[in-house]
Amino acid sequence: MTTFYPASWSRLLVVLSGASSLLCGIVAYRERFALLSGHWRHVDFWLAFLPLVLLVGCALFMVRGYSVDSETLWVHRLLWKTRLPLKGLESAAFEPGLLRRSLRTFGNGGFFSFTGWYYQRAVGSYRAYATDSHRTVLLRIQGKGVVLTPNDPEALVQQVRRGISKR
């Protein structure tokens, strides 16, 4: 049986995504006039289209939610799902605020999601598929950390733990 857990968006993510989208739109709109006037350089071309490519690219990688079946956790993106096998799962715990005390080493820090590789002293390096820094769930899979932020973290942890005990 597969259960879907929607990803909750924090107020911070809404503000960051809105501000970033607005900024990209303003830059693209402003540079459009340079292209239409015929007095444009190659820089103007890229300044007009790069913000729109960034906006669409980040939107495609947003996290919409998670689903769990007996052997796999799925991270639902805008148009596809990312598969995380649960084989080798060592632990699952609700750790509120874990993302707030972390350093992003590579990834997206608030343009529709908090995704990528992060580091936190107590946890070490981990992969984040997050949208809310207050509802963080930490999974340990074969010694590697994965952070998720479902709307109901306790329910996801309980379902994942049931999967561990069945093995």
JSON list of C-alpha atoms in Angstrom, two decimals:
[
{"chain": "A", "resi": 1, "resn": "MET", "atom": "CA", "xyz": [0.00, 0.00, 0.00]},
{"chain": "A", "resi": 2, "resn": "THR", "atom": "CA", "xyz": [1.34, 3.43, -0.96]},
{"chain": "A", "resi": 3, "resn": "THR", "atom": "CA", "xyz": [0.56, 6.48, 1.17]},
{"chain": "A", "resi": 4, "resn": "PHE", "atom": "CA", "xyz": [1.06, 10.05, -0.10]},
{"chain": "A", "resi": 5, "resn": "TYR", "atom": "CA", "xyz": [2.34, 12.78, 2.25]},
{"chain": "A", "resi": 6, "resn": "PRO", "atom": "CA", "xyz": [2.12, 16.31, 0.81]},
{"chain": "A", "resi": 7, "resn": "ALA", "atom": "CA", "xyz": [5.07, 18.64, 1.37]},
{"chain": "A", "resi": 8, "resn": "SER", "atom": "CA", "xyz": [4.16, 21.68, 3.43]},
{"chain": "A", "resi": 9, "resn": "TRP", "atom": "CA", "xyz": [5.60, 25.01, 2.34]},
{"chain": "A", "resi": 10, "resn": "SER", "atom": "CA", "xyz": [6.99, 27.20, 5.10]},
{"chain": "A", "resi": 11, "resn": "ARG", "atom": "CA", "xyz": [6.35, 30.93, 5.11]},
{"chain": "A", "resi": 12, "resn": "LEU", "atom": "CA", "xyz": [10.07, 31.43, 4.39]},
{"chain": "A", "resi": 13, "resn": "LEU", "atom": "CA", "xyz": [9.87, 29.28, 1.24]},
{"chain": "A", "resi": 14, "resn": "VAL", "atom": "CA", "xyz": [6.79, 31.15, 0.02]},
{"chain": "A", "resi": 15, "resn": "VAL", "atom": "CA", "xyz": [8.54, 34.52, 0.51]},
{"chain": "A", "resi": 16, "resn": "LEU", "atom": "CA", "xyz": [11.83, 33.37, -1.07]},
{"chain": "A", "resi": 17, "resn": "SER", "atom": "CA", "xyz": [10.08, 31.75, -4.04]},
{"chain": "A", "resi": 18, "resn": "GLY", "atom": "CA", "xyz": [7.83, 34.76, -4.58]},
{"chain": "A", "resi": 19, "resn": "ALA", "atom": "CA", "xyz": [10.68, 37.26, -4.36]},
{"chain": "A", "resi": 20, "resn": "SER", "atom": "CA", "xyz": [12.92, 35.18, -6.65]},
{"chain": "A", "resi": 21, "resn": "SER", "atom": "CA", "xyz": [10.14, 34.75, -9.21]},
{"chain": "A", "resi": 22, "resn": "LEU", "atom": "CA", "xyz": [9.37, 38.47, -9.14]},
{"chain": "A", "resi": 23, "resn": "LEU", "atom": "CA", "xyz": [13.04, 39.36, -9.57]},
{"chain": "A", "resi": 24, "resn": "CYS", "atom": "CA", "xyz": [13.43, 36.96, -12.51]},
{"chain": "A", "resi": 25, "resn": "GLY", "atom": "CA", "xyz": [10.29, 38.37, -14.11]},
{"chain": "A", "resi": 26, "resn": "ILE", "atom": "CA", "xyz": [11.44, 41.98, -13.67]},
{"chain": "A", "resi": 27, "resn": "VAL", "atom": "CA", "xyz": [14.89, 41.31, -15.14]},
{"chain": "A", "resi": 28, "resn": "ALA", "atom": "CA", "xyz": [13.45, 39.39, -18.11]},
{"chain": "A", "resi": 29, "resn": "TYR", "atom": "CA", "xyz": [10.79, 42.06, -18.75]},
{"chain": "A", "resi": 30, "resn": "ARG", "atom": "CA", "xyz": [13.30, 44.91, -18.54]},
{"chain": "A", "resi": 31, "resn": "GLU", "atom": "CA", "xyz": [15.76, 43.26, -20.91]},
{"chain": "A", "resi": 32, "resn": "ARG", "atom": "CA", "xyz": [12.98, 42.47, -23.37]},
{"chain": "A", "resi": 33, "resn": "PHE", "atom": "CA", "xyz": [12.90, 46.14, -24.34]},
{"chain": "A", "resi": 34, "resn": "ALA", "atom": "CA", "xyz": [16.58, 46.07, -25.31]},
{"chain": "A", "resi": 35, "resn": "LEU", "atom": "CA", "xyz": [15.86, 43.11, -27.60]},
{"chain": "A", "resi": 36, "resn": "LEU", "atom": "CA", "xyz": [12.81, 44.76, -29.17]},
{"chain": "A", "resi": 37, "resn": "SER", "atom": "CA", "xyz": [14.54, 48.09, -29.75]},
{"chain": "A", "resi": 38, "resn": "GLY", "atom": "CA", "xyz": [17.14, 46.48, -31.98]},
{"chain": "A", "resi": 39, "resn": "HIS", "atom": "CA", "xyz": [19.98, 47.95, -29.92]},
{"chain": "A", "resi": 40, "resn": "TRP", "atom": "CA", "xyz": [20.88, 44.79, -28.13]},
{"chain": "A", "resi": 41, "resn": "ARG", "atom": "CA", "xyz": [24.05, 42.94, -27.39]},
{"chain": "A", "resi": 42, "resn": "HIS", "atom": "CA", "xyz": [24.52, 39.25, -26.66]},
{"chain": "A", "resi": 43, "resn": "VAL", "atom": "CA", "xyz": [24.43, 40.10, -22.96]},
{"chain": "A", "resi": 44, "resn": "ASP", "atom": "CA", "xyz": [20.92, 41.51, -23.35]},
{"chain": "A", "resi": 45, "resn": "PHE", "atom": "CA", "xyz": [19.77, 38.28, -24.99]},
{"chain": "A", "resi": 46, "resn": "TRP", "atom": "CA", "xyz": [21.01, 36.20, -22.06]},
{"chain": "A", "resi": 47, "resn": "LEU", "atom": "CA", "xyz": [19.70, 38.66, -19.47]},
{"chain": "A", "resi": 48, "resn": "ALA", "atom": "CA", "xyz": [16.26, 38.38, -21.05]},
{"chain": "A", "resi": 49, "resn": "PHE", "atom": "CA", "xyz": [16.08, 34.59, -21.19]},
{"chain": "A", "resi": 50, "resn": "LEU", "atom": "CA", "xyz": [18.32, 33.27, -18.40]},
{"chain": "A", "resi": 51, "resn": "PRO", "atom": "CA", "xyz": [15.99, 34.39, -15.57]},
{"chain": "A", "resi": 52, "resn": "LEU", "atom": "CA", "xyz": [13.09, 32.63, -17.27]},
{"chain": "A", "resi": 53, "resn": "VAL", "atom": "CA", "xyz": [15.15, 29.45, -17.72]},
{"chain": "A", "resi": 54, "resn": "LEU", "atom": "CA", "xyz": [16.12, 29.64, -14.04]},
{"chain": "A", "resi": 55, "resn": "LEU", "atom": "CA", "xyz": [12.49, 30.11, -13.00]},
{"chain": "A", "resi": 56, "resn": "VAL", "atom": "CA", "xyz": [11.24, 27.14, -15.05]},
{"chain": "A", "resi": 57, "resn": "GLY", "atom": "CA", "xyz": [14.20, 24.94, -14.05]},
{"chain": "A", "resi": 58, "resn": "CYS", "atom": "CA", "xyz": [13.70, 25.52, -10.34]},
{"chain": "A", "resi": 59, "resn": "ALA", "atom": "CA", "xyz": [9.94, 25.04, -10.64]},
{"chain": "A", "resi": 60, "resn": "LEU", "atom": "CA", "xyz": [10.48, 21.65, -12.30]},
{"chain": "A", "resi": 61, "resn": "PHE", "atom": "CA", "xyz": [12.55, 20.45, -9.32]},
{"chain": "A", "resi": 62, "resn": "MET", "atom": "CA", "xyz": [10.13, 21.63, -6.63]},
{"chain": "A", "resi": 63, "resn": "VAL", "atom": "CA", "xyz": [9.06, 19.03, -4.06]},
{"chain": "A", "resi": 64, "resn": "ARG", "atom": "CA", "xyz": [5.28, 18.42, -4.03]},
{"chain": "A", "resi": 65, "resn": "GLY", "atom": "CA", "xyz": [5.22, 15.52, -1.59]},
{"chain": "A", "resi": 66, "resn": "TYR", "atom": "CA", "xyz": [6.37, 12.03, -0.71]},
{"chain": "A", "resi": 67, "resn": "SER", "atom": "CA", "xyz": [4.95, 8.55, -0.96]},
{"chain": "A", "resi": 68, "resn": "VAL", "atom": "CA", "xyz": [6.11, 5.40, 0.73]},
{"chain": "A", "resi": 69, "resn": "ASP", "atom": "CA", "xyz": [5.56, 1.78, -0.21]},
{"chain": "A", "resi": 70, "resn": "SER", "atom": "CA", "xyz": [7.14, -1.32, 1.28]},
{"chain": "A", "resi": 71, "resn": "GLU", "atom": "CA", "xyz": [10.56, -0.86, -0.37]},
{"chain": "A", "resi": 72, "resn": "THR", "atom": "CA", "xyz": [10.74, 2.66, -1.78]},
{"chain": "A", "resi": 73, "resn": "LEU", "atom": "CA", "xyz": [10.25, 6.27, -0.82]},
{"chain": "A", "resi": 74, "resn": "TRP", "atom": "CA", "xyz": [9.23, 8.49, -3.73]},
{"chain": "A", "resi": 75, "resn": "VAL", "atom": "CA", "xyz": [9.85, 12.25, -3.82]},
{"chain": "A", "resi": 76, "resn": "HIS", "atom": "CA", "xyz": [7.18, 13.79, -6.04]},
{"chain": "A", "resi": 77, "resn": "ARG", "atom": "CA", "xyz": [8.48, 16.61, -8.23]},
{"chain": "A", "resi": 78, "resn": "LEU", "atom": "CA", "xyz": [6.45, 18.76, -10.61]},
{"chain": "A", "resi": 79, "resn": "LEU", "atom": "CA", "xyz": [6.53, 16.31, -13.56]},
{"chain": "A", "resi": 80, "resn": "TRP", "atom": "CA", "xyz": [8.26, 13.19, -12.19]},
{"chain": "A", "resi": 81, "resn": "LYS", "atom": "CA", "xyz": [9.22, 11.26, -9.07]},
{"chain": "A", "resi": 82, "resn": "THR", "atom": "CA", "xyz": [12.67, 10.68, -7.56]},
{"chain": "A", "resi": 83, "resn": "ARG", "atom": "CA", "xyz": [13.14, 7.12, -6.26]},
{"chain": "A", "resi": 84, "resn": "LEU", "atom": "CA", "xyz": [14.88, 6.49, -2.91]},
{"chain": "A", "resi": 85, "resn": "PRO", "atom": "CA", "xyz": [15.22, 2.77, -2.15]},
{"chain": "A", "resi": 86, "resn": "LEU", "atom": "CA", "xyz": [14.66, 2.02, 1.53]},
{"chain": "A", "resi": 87, "resn": "LYS", "atom": "CA", "xyz": [16.89, -1.05, 1.46]},
{"chain": "A", "resi": 88, "resn": "GLY", "atom": "CA", "xyz": [19.49, -0.53, 4.16]},
{"chain": "A", "resi": 89, "resn": "LEU", "atom": "CA", "xyz": [17.31, 1.92, 6.12]},
{"chain": "A", "resi": 90, "resn": "GLU", "atom": "CA", "xyz": [18.81, 2.22, 9.60]},
{"chain": "A", "resi": 91, "resn": "SER", "atom": "CA", "xyz": [16.63, 4.84, 11.26]},
{"chain": "A", "resi": 92, "resn": "ALA", "atom": "CA", "xyz": [13.83, 7.35, 10.78]},
{"chain": "A", "resi": 93, "resn": "ALA", "atom": "CA", "xyz": [13.25, 10.25, 13.17]},
{"chain": "A", "resi": 94, "resn": "PHE", "atom": "CA", "xyz": [11.30, 13.50, 13.33]},
{"chain": "A", "resi": 95, "resn": "GLU", "atom": "CA", "xyz": [13.95, 16.16, 14.01]},
{"chain": "A", "resi": 96, "resn": "PRO", "atom": "CA", "xyz": [12.27, 19.60, 13.93]},
{"chain": "A", "resi": 97, "resn": "GLY", "atom": "CA", "xyz": [14.42, 22.47, 12.71]},
{"chain": "A", "resi": 98, "resn": "LEU", "atom": "CA", "xyz": [17.29, 20.33, 11.42]},
{"chain": "A", "resi": 99, "resn": "LEU", "atom": "CA", "xyz": [17.53, 22.25, 8.14]},
{"chain": "A", "resi": 100, "resn": "ARG", "atom": "CA", "xyz": [17.84, 25.63, 9.88]},
{"chain": "A", "resi": 101, "resn": "ARG", "atom": "CA", "xyz": [21.13, 24.69, 11.50]},
{"chain": "A", "resi": 102, "resn": "SER", "atom": "CA", "xyz": [22.64, 23.34, 8.29]},
{"chain": "A", "resi": 103, "resn": "LEU", "atom": "CA", "xyz": [25.07, 24.61, 5.69]},
{"chain": "A", "resi": 104, "resn": "ARG", "atom": "CA", "xyz": [24.17, 24.16, 2.03]},
{"chain": "A", "resi": 105, "resn": "THR", "atom": "CA", "xyz": [27.16, 22.69, 0.20]},
{"chain": "A", "resi": 106, "resn": "PHE", "atom": "CA", "xyz": [25.44, 22.40, -3.20]},
{"chain": "A", "resi": 107, "resn": "GLY", "atom": "CA", "xyz": [21.85, 22.90, -4.26]},
{"chain": "A", "resi": 108, "resn": "ASN", "atom": "CA", "xyz": [18.83, 25.13, -4.13]},
{"chain": "A", "resi": 109, "resn": "GLY", "atom": "CA", "xyz": [18.31, 27.25, -1.03]},
{"chain": "A", "resi": 110, "resn": "GLY", "atom": "CA", "xyz": [14.74, 28.44, -1.39]},
{"chain": "A", "resi": 111, "resn": "PHE", "atom": "CA", "xyz": [13.59, 28.82, -5.01]},
{"chain": "A", "resi": 112, "resn": "PHE", "atom": "CA", "xyz": [10.52, 26.51, -4.78]},
{"chain": "A", "resi": 113, "resn": "SER", "atom": "CA", "xyz": [12.39, 24.07, -2.48]},
{"chain": "A", "resi": 114, "resn": "PHE", "atom": "CA", "xyz": [15.42, 23.44, -0.30]},
{"chain": "A", "resi": 115, "resn": "THR", "atom": "CA", "xyz": [17.07, 20.64, -2.23]},
{"chain": "A", "resi": 116, "resn": "GLY", "atom": "CA", "xyz": [20.59, 19.39, -2.67]},
{"chain": "A", "resi": 117, "resn": "TRP", "atom": "CA", "xyz": [23.47, 18.50, -0.40]},
{"chain": "A", "resi": 118, "resn": "TYR", "atom": "CA", "xyz": [23.72, 20.00, 3.06]},
{"chain": "A", "resi": 119, "resn": "TYR", "atom": "CA", "xyz": [25.98, 19.63, 6.08]},
{"chain": "A", "resi": 120, "resn": "GLN", "atom": "CA", "xyz": [25.15, 19.76, 9.77]},
{"chain": "A", "resi": 121, "resn": "ARG", "atom": "CA", "xyz": [27.72, 19.01, 12.45]},
{"chain": "A", "resi": 122, "resn": "ALA", "atom": "CA", "xyz": [25.57, 16.55, 14.41]},
{"chain": "A", "resi": 123, "resn": "VAL", "atom": "CA", "xyz": [24.29, 14.74, 11.30]},
{"chain": "A", "resi": 124, "resn": "GLY", "atom": "CA", "xyz": [27.13, 15.07, 8.81]},
{"chain": "A", "resi": 125, "resn": "SER", "atom": "CA", "xyz": [26.47, 15.41, 5.09]},
{"chain": "A", "resi": 126, "resn": "TYR", "atom": "CA", "xyz": [22.95, 14.69, 3.91]},
{"chain": "A", "resi": 127, "resn": "ARG", "atom": "CA", "xyz": [20.67, 15.05, 0.93]},
{"chain": "A", "resi": 128, "resn": "ALA", "atom": "CA", "xyz": [17.63, 17.33, 1.37]},
{"chain": "A", "resi": 129, "resn": "TYR", "atom": "CA", "xyz": [14.28, 17.17, -0.40]},
{"chain": "A", "resi": 130, "resn": "ALA", "atom": "CA", "xyz": [12.63, 19.84, 1.73]},
{"chain": "A", "resi": 131, "resn": "THR", "atom": "CA", "xyz": [10.10, 22.66, 1.76]},
{"chain": "A", "resi": 132, "resn": "ASP", "atom": "CA", "xyz": [9.73, 23.49, 5.46]},
{"chain": "A", "resi": 133, "resn": "SER", "atom": "CA", "xyz": [12.61, 23.81, 7.92]},
{"chain": "A", "resi": 134, "resn": "HIS", "atom": "CA", "xyz": [10.31, 23.13, 10.90]},
{"chain": "A", "resi": 135, "resn": "ARG", "atom": "CA", "xyz": [9.00, 19.67, 9.87]},
{"chain": "A", "resi": 136, "resn": "THR", "atom": "CA", "xyz": [12.22, 17.83, 9.09]},
{"chain": "A", "resi": 137, "resn": "VAL", "atom": "CA", "xyz": [12.43, 14.05, 9.07]},
{"chain": "A", "resi": 138, "resn": "LEU", "atom": "CA", "xyz": [15.88, 12.47, 9.05]},
{"chain": "A", "resi": 139, "resn": "LEU", "atom": "CA", "xyz": [16.32, 9.05, 7.44]},
{"chain": "A", "resi": 140, "resn": "ARG", "atom": "CA", "xyz": [19.57, 7.10, 7.64]},
{"chain": "A", "resi": 141, "resn": "ILE", "atom": "CA", "xyz": [19.94, 4.84, 4.60]},
{"chain": "A", "resi": 142, "resn": "GLN", "atom": "CA", "xyz": [23.17, 2.84, 4.46]},
{"chain": "A", "resi": 143, "resn": "GLY", "atom": "CA", "xyz": [24.93, 5.45, 6.58]},
{"chain": "A", "resi": 144, "resn": "LYS", "atom": "CA", "xyz": [23.78, 8.39, 4.45]},
{"chain": "A", "resi": 145, "resn": "GLY", "atom": "CA", "xyz": [21.34, 11.03, 5.66]},
{"chain": "A", "resi": 146, "resn": "VAL", "atom": "CA", "xyz": [18.21, 12.07, 3.79]},
{"chain": "A", "resi": 147, "resn": "VAL", "atom": "CA", "xyz": [15.99, 14.92, 5.01]},
{"chain": "A", "resi": 148, "resn": "LEU", "atom": "CA", "xyz": [12.32, 15.23, 4.04]},
{"chain": "A", "resi": 149, "resn": "THR", "atom": "CA", "xyz": [9.61, 17.64, 5.16]},
{"chain": "A", "resi": 150, "resn": "PRO", "atom": "CA", "xyz": [6.17, 16.03, 4.92]},
{"chain": "A", "resi": 151, "resn": "ASN", "atom": "CA", "xyz": [3.04, 17.78, 6.13]},
{"chain": "A", "resi": 152, "resn": "ASP", "atom": "CA", "xyz": [2.63, 15.07, 8.78]},
{"chain": "A", "resi": 153, "resn": "PRO", "atom": "CA", "xyz": [6.18, 14.07, 9.82]},
{"chain": "A", "resi": 154, "resn": "GLU", "atom": "CA", "xyz": [5.11, 11.72, 12.62]},
{"chain": "A", "resi": 155, "resn": "ALA", "atom": "CA", "xyz": [2.90, 9.67, 10.29]},
{"chain": "A", "resi": 156, "resn": "LEU", "atom": "CA", "xyz": [5.68, 9.29, 7.71]},
{"chain": "A", "resi": 157, "resn": "VAL", "atom": "CA", "xyz": [8.17, 8.24, 10.40]},
{"chain": "A", "resi": 158, "resn": "GLN", "atom": "CA", "xyz": [5.71, 5.66, 11.77]},
{"chain": "A", "resi": 159, "resn": "GLN", "atom": "CA", "xyz": [5.10, 4.19, 8.32]},
{"chain": "A", "resi": 160, "resn": "VAL", "atom": "CA", "xyz": [8.82, 3.99, 7.54]},
{"chain": "A", "resi": 161, "resn": "ARG", "atom": "CA", "xyz": [9.52, 2.40, 10.94]},
{"chain": "A", "resi": 162, "resn": "ARG", "atom": "CA", "xyz": [6.82, -0.22, 10.29]},
{"chain": "A", "resi": 163, "resn": "GLY", "atom": "CA", "xyz": [8.64, -1.03, 7.07]},
{"chain": "A", "resi": 164, "resn": "ILE", "atom": "CA", "xyz": [11.92, -1.48, 9.00]},
{"chain": "A", "resi": 165, "resn": "SER", "atom": "CA", "xyz": [10.32, -3.83, 11.52]},
{"chain": "A", "resi": 166, "resn": "LYS", "atom": "CA", "xyz": [8.80, -6.02, 8.77]},
{"chain": "A", "resi": 167, "resn": "ARG", "atom": "CA", "xyz": [12.24, -6.83, 7.35]}
]
